[in-house]
Coordinates of C-alpha atoms and ligand atoms in Angstrom, one line a residue:
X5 CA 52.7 -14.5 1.5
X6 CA 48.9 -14.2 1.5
X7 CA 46.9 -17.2 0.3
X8 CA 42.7 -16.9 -0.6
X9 CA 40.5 -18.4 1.8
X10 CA 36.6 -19.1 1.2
X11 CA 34.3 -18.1 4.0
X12 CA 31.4 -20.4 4.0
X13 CA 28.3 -20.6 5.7
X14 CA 28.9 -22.5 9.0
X15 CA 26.6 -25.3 10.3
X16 CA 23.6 -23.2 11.3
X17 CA 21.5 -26.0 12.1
X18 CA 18.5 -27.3 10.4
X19 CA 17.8 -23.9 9.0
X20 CA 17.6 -23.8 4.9
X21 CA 17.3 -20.1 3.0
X22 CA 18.3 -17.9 5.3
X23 CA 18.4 -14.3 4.5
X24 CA 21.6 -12.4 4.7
X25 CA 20.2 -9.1 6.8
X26 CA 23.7 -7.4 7.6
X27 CA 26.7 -7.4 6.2
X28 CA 29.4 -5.7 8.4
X29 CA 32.8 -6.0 6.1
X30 CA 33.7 -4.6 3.3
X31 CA 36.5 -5.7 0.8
X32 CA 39.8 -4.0 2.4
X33 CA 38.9 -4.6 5.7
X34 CA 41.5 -6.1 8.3
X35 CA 39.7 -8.6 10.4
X36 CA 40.7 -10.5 13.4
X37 CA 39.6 -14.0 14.3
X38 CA 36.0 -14.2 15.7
X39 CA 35.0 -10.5 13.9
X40 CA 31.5 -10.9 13.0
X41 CA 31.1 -11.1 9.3
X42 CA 27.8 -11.1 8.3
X43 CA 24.4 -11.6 10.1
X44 CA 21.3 -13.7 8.6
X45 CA 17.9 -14.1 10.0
X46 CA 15.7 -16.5 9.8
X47 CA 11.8 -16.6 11.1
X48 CA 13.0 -18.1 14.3
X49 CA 16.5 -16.2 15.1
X50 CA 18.8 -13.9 14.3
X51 CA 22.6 -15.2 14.0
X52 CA 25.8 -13.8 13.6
X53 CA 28.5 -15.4 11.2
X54 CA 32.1 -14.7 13.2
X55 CA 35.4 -14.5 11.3
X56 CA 37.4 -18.0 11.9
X57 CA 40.3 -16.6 10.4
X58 CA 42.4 -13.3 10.7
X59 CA 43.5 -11.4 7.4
X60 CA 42.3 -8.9 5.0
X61 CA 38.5 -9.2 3.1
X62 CA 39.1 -9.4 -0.9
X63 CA 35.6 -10.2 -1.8
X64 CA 32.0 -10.1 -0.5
X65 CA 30.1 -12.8 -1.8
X66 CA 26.7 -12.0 -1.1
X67 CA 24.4 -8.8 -0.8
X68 CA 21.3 -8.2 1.7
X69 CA 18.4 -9.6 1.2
X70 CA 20.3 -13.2 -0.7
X71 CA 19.1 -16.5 1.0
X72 CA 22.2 -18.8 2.0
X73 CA 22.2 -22.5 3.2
X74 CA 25.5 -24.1 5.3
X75 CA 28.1 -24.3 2.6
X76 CA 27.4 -21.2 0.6
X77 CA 30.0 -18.7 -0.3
X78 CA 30.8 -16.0 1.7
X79 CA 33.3 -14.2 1.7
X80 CA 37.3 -14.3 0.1
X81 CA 39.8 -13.7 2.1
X82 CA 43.2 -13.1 2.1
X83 CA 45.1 -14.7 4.4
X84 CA 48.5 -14.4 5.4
X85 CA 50.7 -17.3 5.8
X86 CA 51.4 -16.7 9.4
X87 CA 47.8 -17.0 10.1
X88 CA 46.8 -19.9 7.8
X89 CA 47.3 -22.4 10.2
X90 CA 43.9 -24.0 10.5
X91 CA 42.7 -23.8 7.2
X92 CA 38.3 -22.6 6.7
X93 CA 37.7 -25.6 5.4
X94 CA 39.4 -27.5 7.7
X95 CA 38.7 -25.5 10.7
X96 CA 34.7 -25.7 11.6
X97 CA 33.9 -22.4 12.0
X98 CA 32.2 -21.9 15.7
X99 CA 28.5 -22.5 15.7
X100 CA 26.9 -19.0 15.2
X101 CA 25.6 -17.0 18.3
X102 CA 22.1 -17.6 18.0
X103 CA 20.5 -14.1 19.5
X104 CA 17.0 -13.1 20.2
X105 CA 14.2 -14.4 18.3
X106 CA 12.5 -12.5 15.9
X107 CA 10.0 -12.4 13.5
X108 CA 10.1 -13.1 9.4
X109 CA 11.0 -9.8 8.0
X110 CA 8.4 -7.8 5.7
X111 CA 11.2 -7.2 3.0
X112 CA 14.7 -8.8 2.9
X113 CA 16.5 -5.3 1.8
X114 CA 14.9 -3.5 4.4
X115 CA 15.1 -5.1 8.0
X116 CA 14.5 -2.1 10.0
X117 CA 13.1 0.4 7.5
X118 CA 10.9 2.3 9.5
X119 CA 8.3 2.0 6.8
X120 CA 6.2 -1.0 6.8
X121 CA 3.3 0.0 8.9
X122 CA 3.1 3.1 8.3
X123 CA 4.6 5.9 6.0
X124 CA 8.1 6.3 6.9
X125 CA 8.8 10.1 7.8
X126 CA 11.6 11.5 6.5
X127 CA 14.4 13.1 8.6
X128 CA 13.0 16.6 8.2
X129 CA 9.9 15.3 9.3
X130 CA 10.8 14.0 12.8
X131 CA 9.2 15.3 15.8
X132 CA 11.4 16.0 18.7
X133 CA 12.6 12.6 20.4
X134 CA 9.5 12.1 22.9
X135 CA 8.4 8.5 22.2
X136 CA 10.9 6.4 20.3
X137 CA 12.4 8.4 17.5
X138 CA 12.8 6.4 13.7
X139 CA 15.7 4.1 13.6
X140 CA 18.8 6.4 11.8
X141 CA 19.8 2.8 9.8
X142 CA 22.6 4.2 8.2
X143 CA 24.2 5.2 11.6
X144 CA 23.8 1.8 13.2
X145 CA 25.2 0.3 9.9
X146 CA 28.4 2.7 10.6
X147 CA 28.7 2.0 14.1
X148 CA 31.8 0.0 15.5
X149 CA 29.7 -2.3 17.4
X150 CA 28.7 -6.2 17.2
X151 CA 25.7 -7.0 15.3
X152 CA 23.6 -7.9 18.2
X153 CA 24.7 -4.4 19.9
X154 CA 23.1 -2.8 16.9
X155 CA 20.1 -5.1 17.1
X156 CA 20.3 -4.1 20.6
X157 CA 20.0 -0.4 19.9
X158 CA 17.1 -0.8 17.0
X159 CA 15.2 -2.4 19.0
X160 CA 15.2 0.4 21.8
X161 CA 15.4 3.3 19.6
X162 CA 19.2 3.9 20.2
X163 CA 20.5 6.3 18.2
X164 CA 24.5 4.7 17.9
X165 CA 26.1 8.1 16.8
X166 CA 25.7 9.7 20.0
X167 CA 27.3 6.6 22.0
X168 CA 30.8 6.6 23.2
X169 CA 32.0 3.1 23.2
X170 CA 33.8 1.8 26.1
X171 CA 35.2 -1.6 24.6
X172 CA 38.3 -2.4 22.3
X173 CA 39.3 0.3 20.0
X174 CA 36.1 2.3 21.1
X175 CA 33.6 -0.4 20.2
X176 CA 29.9 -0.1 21.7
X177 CA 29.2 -2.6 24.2
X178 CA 25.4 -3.6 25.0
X179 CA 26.4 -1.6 28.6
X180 CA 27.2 1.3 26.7
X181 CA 23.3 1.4 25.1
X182 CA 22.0 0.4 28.3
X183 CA 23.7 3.5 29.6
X184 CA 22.4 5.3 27.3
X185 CA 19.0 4.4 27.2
X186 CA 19.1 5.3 30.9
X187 CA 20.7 8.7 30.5
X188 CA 18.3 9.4 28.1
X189 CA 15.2 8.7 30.3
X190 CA 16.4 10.3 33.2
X191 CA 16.9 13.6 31.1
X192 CA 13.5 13.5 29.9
X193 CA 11.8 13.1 33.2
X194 CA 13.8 15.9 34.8
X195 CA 12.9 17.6 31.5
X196 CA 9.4 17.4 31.1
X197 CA 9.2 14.4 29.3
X198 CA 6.6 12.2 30.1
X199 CA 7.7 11.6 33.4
X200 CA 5.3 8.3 34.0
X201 CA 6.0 5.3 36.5
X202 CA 7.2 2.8 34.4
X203 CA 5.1 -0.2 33.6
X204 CA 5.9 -3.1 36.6
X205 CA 7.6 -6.2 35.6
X206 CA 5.0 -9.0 36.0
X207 CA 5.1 -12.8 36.1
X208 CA 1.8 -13.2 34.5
X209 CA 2.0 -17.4 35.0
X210 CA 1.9 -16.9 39.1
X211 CA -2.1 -16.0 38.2
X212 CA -2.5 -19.1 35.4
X213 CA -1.2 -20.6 32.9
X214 CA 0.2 -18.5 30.1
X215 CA 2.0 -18.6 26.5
X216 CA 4.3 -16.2 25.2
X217 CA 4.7 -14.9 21.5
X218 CA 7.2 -12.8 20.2
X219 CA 5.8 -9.6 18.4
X220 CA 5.7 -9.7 14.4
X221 CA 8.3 -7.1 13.0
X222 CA 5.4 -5.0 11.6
X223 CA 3.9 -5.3 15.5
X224 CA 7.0 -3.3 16.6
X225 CA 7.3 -1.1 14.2
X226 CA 3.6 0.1 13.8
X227 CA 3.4 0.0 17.7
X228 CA 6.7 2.4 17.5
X229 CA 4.9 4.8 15.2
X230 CA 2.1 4.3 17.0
X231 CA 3.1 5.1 20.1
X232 CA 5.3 8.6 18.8
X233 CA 2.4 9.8 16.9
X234 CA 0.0 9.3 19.7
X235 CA 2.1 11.3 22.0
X236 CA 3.4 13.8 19.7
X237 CA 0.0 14.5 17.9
X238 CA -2.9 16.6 19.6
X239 CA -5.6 14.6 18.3
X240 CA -8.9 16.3 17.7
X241 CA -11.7 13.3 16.7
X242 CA -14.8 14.3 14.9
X243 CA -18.1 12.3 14.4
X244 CA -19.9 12.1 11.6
X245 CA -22.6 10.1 10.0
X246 CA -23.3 10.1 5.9
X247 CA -26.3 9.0 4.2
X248 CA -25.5 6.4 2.2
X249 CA -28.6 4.7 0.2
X250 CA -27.7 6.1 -3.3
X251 CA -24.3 5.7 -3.1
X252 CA -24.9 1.7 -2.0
X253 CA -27.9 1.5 -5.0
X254 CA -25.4 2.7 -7.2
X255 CA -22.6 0.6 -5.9
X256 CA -24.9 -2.7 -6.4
X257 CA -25.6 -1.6 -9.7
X258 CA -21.7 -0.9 -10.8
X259 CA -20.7 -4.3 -10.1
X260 CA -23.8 -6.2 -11.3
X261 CA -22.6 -4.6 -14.8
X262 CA -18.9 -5.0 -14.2
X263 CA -19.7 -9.0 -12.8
X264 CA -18.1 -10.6 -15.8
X265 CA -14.9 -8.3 -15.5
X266 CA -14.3 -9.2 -12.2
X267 CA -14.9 -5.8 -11.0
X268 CA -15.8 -5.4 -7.0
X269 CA -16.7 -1.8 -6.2
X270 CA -16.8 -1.5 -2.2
X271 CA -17.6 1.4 -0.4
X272 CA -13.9 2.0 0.0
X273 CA -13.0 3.4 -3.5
X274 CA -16.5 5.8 -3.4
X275 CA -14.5 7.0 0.2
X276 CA -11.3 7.5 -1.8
X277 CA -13.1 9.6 -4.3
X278 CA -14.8 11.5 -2.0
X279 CA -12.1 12.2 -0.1
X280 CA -10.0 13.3 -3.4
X281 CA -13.0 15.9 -3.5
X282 CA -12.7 17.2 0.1
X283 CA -8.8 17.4 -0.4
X284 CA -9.2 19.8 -3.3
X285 CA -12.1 21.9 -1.5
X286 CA -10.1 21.9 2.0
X287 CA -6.3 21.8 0.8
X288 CA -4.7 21.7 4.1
X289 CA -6.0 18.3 5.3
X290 CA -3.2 17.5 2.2
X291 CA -0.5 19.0 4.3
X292 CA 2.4 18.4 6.5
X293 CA 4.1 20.4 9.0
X294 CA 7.9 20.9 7.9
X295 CA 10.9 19.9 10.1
X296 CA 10.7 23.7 12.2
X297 CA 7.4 23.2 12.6
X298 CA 6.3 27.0 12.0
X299 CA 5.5 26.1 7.8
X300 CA 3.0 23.7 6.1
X301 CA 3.6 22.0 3.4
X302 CA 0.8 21.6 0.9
X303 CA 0.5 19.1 -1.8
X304 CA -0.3 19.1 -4.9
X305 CA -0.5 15.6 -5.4
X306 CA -3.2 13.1 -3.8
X307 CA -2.0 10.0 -2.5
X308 CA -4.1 8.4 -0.3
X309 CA -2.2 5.3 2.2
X310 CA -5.2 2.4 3.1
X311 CA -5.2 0.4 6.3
X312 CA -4.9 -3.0 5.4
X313 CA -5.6 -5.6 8.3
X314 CA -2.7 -8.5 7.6
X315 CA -2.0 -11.6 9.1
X316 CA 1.7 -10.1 10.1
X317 CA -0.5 -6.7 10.9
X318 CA -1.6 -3.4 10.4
X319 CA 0.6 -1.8 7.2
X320 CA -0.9 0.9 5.2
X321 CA 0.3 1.0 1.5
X322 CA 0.0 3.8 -0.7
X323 CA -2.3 4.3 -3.7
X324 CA -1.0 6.9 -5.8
X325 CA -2.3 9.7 -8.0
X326 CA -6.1 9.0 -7.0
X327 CA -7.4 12.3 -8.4
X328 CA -6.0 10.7 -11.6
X329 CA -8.2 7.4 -11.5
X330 CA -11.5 6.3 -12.2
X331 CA -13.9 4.9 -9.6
X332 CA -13.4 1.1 -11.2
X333 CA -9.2 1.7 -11.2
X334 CA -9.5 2.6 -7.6
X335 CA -11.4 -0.2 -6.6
X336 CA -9.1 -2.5 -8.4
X337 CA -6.1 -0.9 -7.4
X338 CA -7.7 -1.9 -3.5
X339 CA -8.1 -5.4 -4.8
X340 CA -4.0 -5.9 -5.8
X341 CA -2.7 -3.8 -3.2
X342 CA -4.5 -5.4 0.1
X343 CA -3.8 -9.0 -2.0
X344 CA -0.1 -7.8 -2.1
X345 CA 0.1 -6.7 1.7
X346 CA -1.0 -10.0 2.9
X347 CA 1.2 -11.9 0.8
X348 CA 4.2 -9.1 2.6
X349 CA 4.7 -8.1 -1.3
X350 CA 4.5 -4.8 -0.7
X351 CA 8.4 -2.4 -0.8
X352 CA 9.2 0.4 1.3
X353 CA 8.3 2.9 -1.7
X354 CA 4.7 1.5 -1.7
X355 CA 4.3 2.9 2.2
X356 CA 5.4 6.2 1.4
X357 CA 4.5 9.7 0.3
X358 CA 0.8 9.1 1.5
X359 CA -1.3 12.1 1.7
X360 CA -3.6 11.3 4.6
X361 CA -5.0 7.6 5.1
X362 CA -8.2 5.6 5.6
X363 CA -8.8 3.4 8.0
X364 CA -11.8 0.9 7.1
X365 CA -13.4 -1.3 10.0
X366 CA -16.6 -1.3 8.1
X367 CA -16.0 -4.8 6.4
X368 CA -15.9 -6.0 9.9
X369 CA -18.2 -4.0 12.2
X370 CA -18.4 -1.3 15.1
X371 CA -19.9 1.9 14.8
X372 CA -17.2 4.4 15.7
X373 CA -13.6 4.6 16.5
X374 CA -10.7 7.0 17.2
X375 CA -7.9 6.2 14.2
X376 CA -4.2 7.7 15.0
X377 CA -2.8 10.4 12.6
X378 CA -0.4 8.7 10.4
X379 CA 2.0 11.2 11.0
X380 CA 3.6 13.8 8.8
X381 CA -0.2 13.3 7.4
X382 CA -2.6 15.4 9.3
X383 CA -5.6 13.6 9.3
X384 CA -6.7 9.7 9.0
X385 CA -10.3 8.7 8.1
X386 CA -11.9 6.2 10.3
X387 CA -15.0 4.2 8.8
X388 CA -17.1 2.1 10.3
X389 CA -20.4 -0.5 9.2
X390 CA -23.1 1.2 7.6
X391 CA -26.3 0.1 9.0
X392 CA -30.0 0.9 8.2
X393 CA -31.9 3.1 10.5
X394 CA -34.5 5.5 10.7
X395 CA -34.2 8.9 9.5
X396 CA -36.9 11.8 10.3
X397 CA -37.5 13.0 7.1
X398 CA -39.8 15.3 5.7
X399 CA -42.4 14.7 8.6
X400 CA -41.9 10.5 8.5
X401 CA -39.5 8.2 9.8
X402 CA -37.8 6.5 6.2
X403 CA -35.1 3.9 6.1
X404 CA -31.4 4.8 4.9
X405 CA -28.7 3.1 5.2
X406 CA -25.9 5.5 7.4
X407 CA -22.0 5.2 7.5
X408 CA -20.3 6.2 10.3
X409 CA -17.2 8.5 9.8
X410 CA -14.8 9.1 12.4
X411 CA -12.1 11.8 11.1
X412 CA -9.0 12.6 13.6
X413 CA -6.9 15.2 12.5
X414 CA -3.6 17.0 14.1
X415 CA -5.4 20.0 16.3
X416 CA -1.7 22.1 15.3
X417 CA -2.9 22.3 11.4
X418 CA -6.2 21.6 11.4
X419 CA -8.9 23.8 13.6
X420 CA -12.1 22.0 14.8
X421 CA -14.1 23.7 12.5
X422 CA -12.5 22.9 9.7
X423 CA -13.0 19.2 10.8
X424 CA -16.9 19.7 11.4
X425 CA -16.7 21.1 7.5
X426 CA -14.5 18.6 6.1
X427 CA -16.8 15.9 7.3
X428 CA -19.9 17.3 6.5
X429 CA -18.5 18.2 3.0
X430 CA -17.4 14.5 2.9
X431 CA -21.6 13.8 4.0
X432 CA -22.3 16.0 1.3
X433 CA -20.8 14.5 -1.8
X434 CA -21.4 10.9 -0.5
X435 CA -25.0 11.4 -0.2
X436 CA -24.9 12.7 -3.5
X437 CA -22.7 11.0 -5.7
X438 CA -23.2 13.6 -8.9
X439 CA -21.1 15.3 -6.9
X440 CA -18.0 13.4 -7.2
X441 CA -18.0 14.7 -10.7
X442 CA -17.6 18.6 -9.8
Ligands
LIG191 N1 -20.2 -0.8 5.8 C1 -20.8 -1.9 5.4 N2 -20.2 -2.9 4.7 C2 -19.0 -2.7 4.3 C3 -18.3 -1.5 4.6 C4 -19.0 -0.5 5.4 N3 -18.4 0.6 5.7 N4 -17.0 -1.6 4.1 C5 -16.9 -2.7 3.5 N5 -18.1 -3.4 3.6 C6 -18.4 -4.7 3.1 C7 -17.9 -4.8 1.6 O1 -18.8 -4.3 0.7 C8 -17.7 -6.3 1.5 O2 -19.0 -6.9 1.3 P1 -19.2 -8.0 0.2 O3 -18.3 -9.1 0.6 O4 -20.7 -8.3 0.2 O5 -18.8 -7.4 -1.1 C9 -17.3 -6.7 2.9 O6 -17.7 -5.7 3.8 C10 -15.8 -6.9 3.0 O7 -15.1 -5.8 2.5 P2 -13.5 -5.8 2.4 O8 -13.0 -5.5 3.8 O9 -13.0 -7.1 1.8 O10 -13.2 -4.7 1.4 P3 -13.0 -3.1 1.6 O11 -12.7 -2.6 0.3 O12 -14.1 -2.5 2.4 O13 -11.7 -3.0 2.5 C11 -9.4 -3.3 3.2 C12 -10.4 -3.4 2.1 C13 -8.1 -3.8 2.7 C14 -9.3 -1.9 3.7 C15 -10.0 -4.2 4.4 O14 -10.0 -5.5 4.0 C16 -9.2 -4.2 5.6 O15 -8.1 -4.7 5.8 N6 -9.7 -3.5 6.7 C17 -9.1 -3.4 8.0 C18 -8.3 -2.0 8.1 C19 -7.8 -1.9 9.5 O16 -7.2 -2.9 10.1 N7 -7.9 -0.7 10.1 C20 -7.5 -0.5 11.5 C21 -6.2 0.2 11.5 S1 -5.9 0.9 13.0 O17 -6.5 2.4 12.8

């Protein structure tokens, strides 16, 4: 006969609130002593809850993303009465294996979305596996393998559907990604990969002293899209400067009459507008190259993603519709959407479907940079501090005040001269801001 048994959150040490990040049974499943139930995170470690009875899941108490403290319900189980022996609440469950540290996550539901540094491609948008290929999470989910195997094979890229397992009942063992992994490398230097030496292992503290921190989970994820677009993307970079001085005396003279709303116009939402112009003049810097790679997909919509410098790091959310919205509601719409992405507010849907992006240094300084495609986007807007200097005009040297533009753009879609014209037709309207209206 088969008698209910509560699973309850084990003694996981002084951690309070910690998010349930994976749940690996579902009710039905037959599960042996040890099986690892669930797996929680907290902003120091990753643990796995094990089974500490045998018998049949009737009811999962908690869903990804819920916070649970030692004591909290679980899971029900059924248990039969040959197994029952040490009772759950008499038998203290084994202390949870504690696993690698890791960061707090950007959102509880989504661990290892791909998305929150930059806009999550979609599967018809992946470039061949070069660098690091997005994370197929439902795969790993589906896998027969422990939950630090599958944390294992996020964090290298591991795609878990193409891995025979070599433990019990098929099961993929950490060896079996390592293997893998190796396979996979070797194949791709014979192949024409990128065939580099790889980077030495060093002990930094035989030359001083040093301190290690672990990367943020936006770190390694940005750094993975990073990395893939960099090496997938021939990256064309193009120079530009734009008189400014109107634009600024305008700009000064729009929030002076918007002070007691609140209103802070910054150079950033004249650049959204102006790019919303150029988009419309020069429709495929608003494209994508589909999953073949031989068609372009142009859009008819303009959503523009905005680099927004976090403590956690570099995520880009996604302001939609912009050719819809006024100069004011884009500048606000800056305001709440930087103020959300640094208090990690932000959800996956808010990094996706942008357009092409805009990176903004100029709050901070430099005078030109080279941004990285946010790929499937085809270009990215760099920007860096305007300055006054001296411009040769009309036989004298006069003052204006010049913003640097740095525009990269994928070389496959876009041709170099269509980057010399889309910056100049950027110049063009910023210089003159009656022009924003055409
Ligand atoms: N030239 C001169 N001054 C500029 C400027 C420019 N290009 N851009 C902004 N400023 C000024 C603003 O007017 C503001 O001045 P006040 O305080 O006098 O109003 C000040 O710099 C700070 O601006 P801000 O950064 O708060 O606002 P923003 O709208 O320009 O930018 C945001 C918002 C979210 C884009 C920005 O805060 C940010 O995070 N930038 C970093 C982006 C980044 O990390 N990019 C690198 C990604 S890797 O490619």
């Amino acid at each position: 006969m088969a008698t209910e048994k509560d699973i309850l959150v084990p003694d996981i040490g002084d951690f309070e609130g910690v998010e349930v990040i994976e749940i690996m049974v579902s009710p039905g499943d037959s599960i042996q002593v040890e099986d690892p139930l669930i797996s929680l995170e907290s902003d120091k470690a990753a643990m796995e809850i094990p089974s500490p009875l045998a018998g049949t899941v009737k009811d999962v108490k908690v869903s990804i993303g819920d916070k649970v403290s030692q004591g909290d319900l679980l899971i029900k189980m059924d248990v039969s009465s040959a197994e029952t022996a040490p009772t759950v609440e008499e038998s203290a469950p084994e202390q949870p294996k504690k696993t690698t540290p890791s960061a707090p996550p950007l959102k509880p539901q989504a661990p290892a979305t791909p998305a929150p540094a930059l806009a999550a491609p979609t599967s018809a948008q992946r470039p061949p596996p070069v660098a690091p290929s997005p994370i197929d999470e439902a795969g790993i989910r589906k896998a027969h393998a422990s939950p630090s195997v599958r944390k294992f094979a996020r964090e290298l890229g591991a795609d878990l559907a193409q891995i025979t397992g070599t433990g019990n009942k098929g099961r993929i063992l950490k060896d079996d990604v390592t293997a893998f992994i190796k396979r996979v490398m070797t194949s791709a230097s014979a192949g024409g990969g990128l065939g580099v030496a790889p980077m030495p292992e060093i002990d930094f503290s035989e030359f001083g002293e040093i301190e290690t921190q672990p990367l943020t989970k936006i770190n390694k994820l940005t750094g993975q899209f990073l990395h893939r677009n960099w090496v997938t993307v021939p990256h064309v970079t193009q120079f530009d400067e734009a008189d400014i001085t109107e634009l600024e005396a305008f700009r000064k003279q729009l929030n002076e009459e918007h002070k007691t709303e609140g209103a802070r116009v910054t150079v950033l939402a004249f650049l959204m507008k102006a790019l919303v112009s150029a988009l419309k003049e020069y429709p495929r810097f608003n494209s994508s190259l589909d999953a073949t790679g031989e068609n372009l997909i142009l859009k008819k919509y303009i959503h523009i993603g905005v680099a927004v410098d976090t403590p956690a790091g570099l995520v880009v959310p996604v302001i939609r519709d912009c050719d819809r919205r006024s100069l004011i509601e884009l500048a606000n719409e800056l305001i709440t959407v930087s103020a959300r992405a640094r208090e990690k507010k932000l959800s996956p849907a808010d990094l996706s479907g942008g357009c092409i992006s805009i990176s903004s240094l100029g709050g901070i300084g430099g005078t030109a940079f080279t941004p990285i495609v946010n790929s499937p986007e085809v270009a990215i807007l760099g920007v860096s501090r305007a300055q006054m200097k001296p411009v040769y005009k009309d036989g004298e040297f006069v003052p204006r005040l010049i913003l640097p533009l740095s525009l990269s753009y994928d070389h496959r879609v876009i041709d170099g001269a269509d980057g010399a014209r889309f910056t100049s037709f950027l110049n063009k309207v910023l210089s003159d801001t009656r022009r924003l209206l055409l």
